[in-house]
Structures are given as structure tokens and as C-alpha cells.
Short mmCIF file of C-alpha atoms in Angstrom, two decimals:
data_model
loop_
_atom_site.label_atom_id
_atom_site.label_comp_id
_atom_site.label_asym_id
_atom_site.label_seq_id
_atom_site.Cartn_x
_atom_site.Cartn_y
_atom_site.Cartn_z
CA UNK A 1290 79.41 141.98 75.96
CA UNK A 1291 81.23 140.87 72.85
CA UNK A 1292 81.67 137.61 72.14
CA UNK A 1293 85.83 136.19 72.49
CA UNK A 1294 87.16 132.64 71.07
CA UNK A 1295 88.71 130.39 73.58
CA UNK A 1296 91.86 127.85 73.16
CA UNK A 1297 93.75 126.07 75.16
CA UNK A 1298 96.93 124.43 74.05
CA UNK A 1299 98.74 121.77 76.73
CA UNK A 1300 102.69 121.25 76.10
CA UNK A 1301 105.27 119.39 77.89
CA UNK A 1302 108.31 121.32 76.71
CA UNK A 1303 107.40 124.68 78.41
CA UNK A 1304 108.19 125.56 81.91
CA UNK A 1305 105.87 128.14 83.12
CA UNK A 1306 102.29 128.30 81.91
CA UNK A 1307 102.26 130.72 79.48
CA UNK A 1308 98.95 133.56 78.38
CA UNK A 1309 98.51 134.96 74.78
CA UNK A 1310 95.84 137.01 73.77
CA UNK A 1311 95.10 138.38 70.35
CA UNK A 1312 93.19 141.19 69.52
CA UNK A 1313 92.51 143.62 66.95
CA UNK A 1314 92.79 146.73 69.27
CA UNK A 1315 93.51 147.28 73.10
CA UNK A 1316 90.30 147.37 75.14
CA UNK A 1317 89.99 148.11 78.82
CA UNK A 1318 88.58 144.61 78.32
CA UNK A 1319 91.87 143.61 78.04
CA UNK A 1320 93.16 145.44 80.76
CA UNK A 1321 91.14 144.03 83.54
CA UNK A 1322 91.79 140.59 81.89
CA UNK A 1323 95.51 141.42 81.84
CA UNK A 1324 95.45 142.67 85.58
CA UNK A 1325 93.68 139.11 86.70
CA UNK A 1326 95.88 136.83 85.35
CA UNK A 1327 99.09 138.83 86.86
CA UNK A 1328 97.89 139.14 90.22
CA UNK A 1329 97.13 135.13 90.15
CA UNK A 1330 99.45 133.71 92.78
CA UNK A 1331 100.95 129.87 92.60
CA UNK A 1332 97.37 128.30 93.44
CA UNK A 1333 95.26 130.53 91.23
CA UNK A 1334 94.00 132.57 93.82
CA UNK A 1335 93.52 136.40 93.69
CA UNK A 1336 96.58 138.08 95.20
CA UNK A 1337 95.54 141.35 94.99
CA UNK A 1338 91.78 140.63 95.91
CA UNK A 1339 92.89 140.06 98.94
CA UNK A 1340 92.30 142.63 101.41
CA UNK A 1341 92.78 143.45 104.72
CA UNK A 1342 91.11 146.08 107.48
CA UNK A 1343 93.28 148.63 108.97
CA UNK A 1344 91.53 150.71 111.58
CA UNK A 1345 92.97 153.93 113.23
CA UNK A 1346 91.51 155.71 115.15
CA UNK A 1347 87.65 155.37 114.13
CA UNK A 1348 88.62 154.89 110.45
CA UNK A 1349 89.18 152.08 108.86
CA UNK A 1350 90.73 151.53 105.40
CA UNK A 1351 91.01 148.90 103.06
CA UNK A 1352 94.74 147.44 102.72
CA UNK A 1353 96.31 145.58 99.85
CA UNK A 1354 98.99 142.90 100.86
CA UNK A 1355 101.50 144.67 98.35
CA UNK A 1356 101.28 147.91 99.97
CA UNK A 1357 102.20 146.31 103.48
CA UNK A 1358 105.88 146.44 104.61
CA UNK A 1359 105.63 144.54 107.65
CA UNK A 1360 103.27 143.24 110.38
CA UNK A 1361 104.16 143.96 113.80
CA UNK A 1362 102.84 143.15 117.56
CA UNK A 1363 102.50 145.81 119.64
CA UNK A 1364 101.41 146.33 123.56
CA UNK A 1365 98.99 143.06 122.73
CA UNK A 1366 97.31 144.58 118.81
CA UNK A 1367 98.82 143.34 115.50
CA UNK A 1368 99.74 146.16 113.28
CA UNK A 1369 100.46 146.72 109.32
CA UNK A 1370 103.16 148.83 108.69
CA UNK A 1371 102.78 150.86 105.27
CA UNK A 1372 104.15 153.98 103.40
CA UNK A 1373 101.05 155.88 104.38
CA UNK A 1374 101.02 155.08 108.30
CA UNK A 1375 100.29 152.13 110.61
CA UNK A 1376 97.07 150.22 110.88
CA UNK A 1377 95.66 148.14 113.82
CA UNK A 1378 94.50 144.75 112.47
CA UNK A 1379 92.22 142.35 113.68
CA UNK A 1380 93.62 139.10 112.85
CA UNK A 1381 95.64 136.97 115.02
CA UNK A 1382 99.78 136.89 113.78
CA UNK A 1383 99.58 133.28 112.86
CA UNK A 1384 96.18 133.63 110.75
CA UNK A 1385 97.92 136.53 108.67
CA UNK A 1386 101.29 134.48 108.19
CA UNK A 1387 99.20 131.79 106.70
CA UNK A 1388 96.53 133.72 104.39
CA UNK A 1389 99.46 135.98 103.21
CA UNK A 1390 101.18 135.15 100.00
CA UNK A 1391 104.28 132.93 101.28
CA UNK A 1392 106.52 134.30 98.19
CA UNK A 1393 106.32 137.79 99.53
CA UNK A 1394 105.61 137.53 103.44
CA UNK A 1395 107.88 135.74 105.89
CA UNK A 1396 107.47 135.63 110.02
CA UNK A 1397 111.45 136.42 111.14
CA UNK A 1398 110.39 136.48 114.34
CA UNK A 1399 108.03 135.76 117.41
CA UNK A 1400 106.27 139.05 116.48
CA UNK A 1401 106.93 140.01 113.17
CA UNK A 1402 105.99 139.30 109.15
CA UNK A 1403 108.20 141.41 106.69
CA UNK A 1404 106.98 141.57 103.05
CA UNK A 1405 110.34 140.50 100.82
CA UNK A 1406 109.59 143.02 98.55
CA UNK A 1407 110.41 145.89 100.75
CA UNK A 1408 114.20 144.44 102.23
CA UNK A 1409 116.00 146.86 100.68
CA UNK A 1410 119.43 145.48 102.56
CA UNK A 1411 120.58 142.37 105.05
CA UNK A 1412 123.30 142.32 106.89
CA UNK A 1413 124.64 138.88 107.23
CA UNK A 1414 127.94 139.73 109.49
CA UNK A 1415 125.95 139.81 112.96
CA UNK A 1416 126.68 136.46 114.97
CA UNK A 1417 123.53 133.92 114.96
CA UNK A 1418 121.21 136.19 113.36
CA UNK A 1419 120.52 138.73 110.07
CA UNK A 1420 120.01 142.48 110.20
CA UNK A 1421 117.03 143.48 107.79
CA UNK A 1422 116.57 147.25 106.78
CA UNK A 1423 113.16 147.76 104.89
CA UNK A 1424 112.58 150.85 102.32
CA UNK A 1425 111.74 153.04 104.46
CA UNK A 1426 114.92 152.75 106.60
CA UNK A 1427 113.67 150.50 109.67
CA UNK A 1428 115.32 148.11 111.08
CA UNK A 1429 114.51 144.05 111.85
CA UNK A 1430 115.92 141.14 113.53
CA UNK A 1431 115.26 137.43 112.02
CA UNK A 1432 115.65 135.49 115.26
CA UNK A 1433 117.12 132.22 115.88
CA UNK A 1434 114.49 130.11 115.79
CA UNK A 1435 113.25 131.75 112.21
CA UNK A 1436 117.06 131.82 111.00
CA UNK A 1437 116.68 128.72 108.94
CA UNK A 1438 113.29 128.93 107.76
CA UNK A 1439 114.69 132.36 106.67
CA UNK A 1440 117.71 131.07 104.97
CA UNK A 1441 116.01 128.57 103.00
CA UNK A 1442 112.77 130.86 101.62
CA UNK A 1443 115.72 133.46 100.35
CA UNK A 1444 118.10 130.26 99.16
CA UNK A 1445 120.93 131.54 101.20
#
């Protein structure tokens, strides 16, 4: 492993921490260092090393929380919607809404955790309530109770 100089420089005047790195070439090195520090979420934890089990069937696959569109309950079983199918999960609703990056994932109702990322439209004209179409063209109901919560994550 080669050997890499280290500094640190703390300033008051900057708003967001900022990273720099010099080198003389581009290394894959460099490109797993580059791919840790953007997947570092608010708290310095591992976004993307996160990972959840989706089973089907009898297979089970590995699931990144950027690749999930929403979480769902179903007949009693929690499920990850993504664009390659639906998975059955084993965690409870509540564990996943609290492990899952807050930035991207929001509960908007009783049942259900959209990821922001894949809101592709809302539709605020509907009395006491907002109208959510993800990506892939379904359809989702914030519900009363979440309504504010809602409102206030988005800044609405």
C-alpha cells in the first residue's frame, strides 16, 4: 500500500465541510476513497453500506436503500418496492423508518415509507391530503396524521 500525507485544515467561514485530494494521477485508490466520502450521510455513517434482505420466493437478494422506491405493508409482510420487482422484508415498519436515511425516506402513512428521490409529481389540490406519483407511475396517499410531518421534511 503506498504511503498518502494527511491534513486537516478547521475554518469558521465555510459552510459545508469540504474534501480535497491531490494526486499525481487517478487511481482506483481514489475511486473507492471518492465513493466513501459521498455515500457518508449527516452522522458519518455509511449510506450505501447499508443493506437490506429481500426474499422472494426462496431467494433472497441484497438491497441498497437507493434502489428502494417505497416500503409497503401487505396482508401482514413489509415489502420493498424497486425497479426490478418487490421484496418481502423482515423488519418491522417502524425499525426501517428509523435505520433509513431520514433525507431520503419518509412514512406518509400508517403503512407506507416512500424514498423522496423517486416522487416524480404531488398533487397538492386534493382536500386534507397530497397525491404522490413515484417514477414508475404508482400512486400514494400522505394521510392526515403524516400531513404535517410531510409538509415540514419537504418545506412546504
Amino acid at each position: 500500500m503506498k504511503t498518502m500525507k494527511f491534513s486537516l485544515e478547521i475554518r469558521s467561514d465555510i459552510g459545508e465541510p469540504e474534501v480535497v485530494v491531490i494526486a499525481p494521477e487517478w487511481s482506483t485508490e481514489l475511486d473507492s476513497l471518492r465513493s466513501y466520502v459521498l455515500d457518508l450521510d449527516e452522522g458519518g455513517t455509511q449510506v450505501e453500506s447499508m443493506r437490506l434482505v429481500g426474499i422472494d420466493g426462496g431467494n433472497a437478494t441484497l438491497i441498497k436503500p437507493s434502489q428502494i422506491m417505497r416500503i409497503r405493508t401487505q396482508d401482514r409482510n413489509i415489502y420493498a418496492d424497486t425497479r426490478q420487482g418487490s421484496w418481502r422484508l423482515k423488519q418491522r415498519l417502524r425499525e426501517l423508518e428509523e435505520t433509513l436515511p431520514a433525507e431520503d425516506f419518509i412514512r406518509i402513512n400508517q403503512g407506507e415509507i416512500v424514498n423522496l428521490s423517486f416522487v416524480s409529481r404531488m398533487d397538492l389540490s386534493l382536500s386534507g391530503t397530497i397525491a404522490l406519483t413515484l417514477l414508475d407511475g404508482t400512486k400514494c396517499f400522505v394521510s392526515r396524521r403524516s400531513l404535517k410531518r410531510f409538509k415540514s421534511a419537504l418545506k412546504l
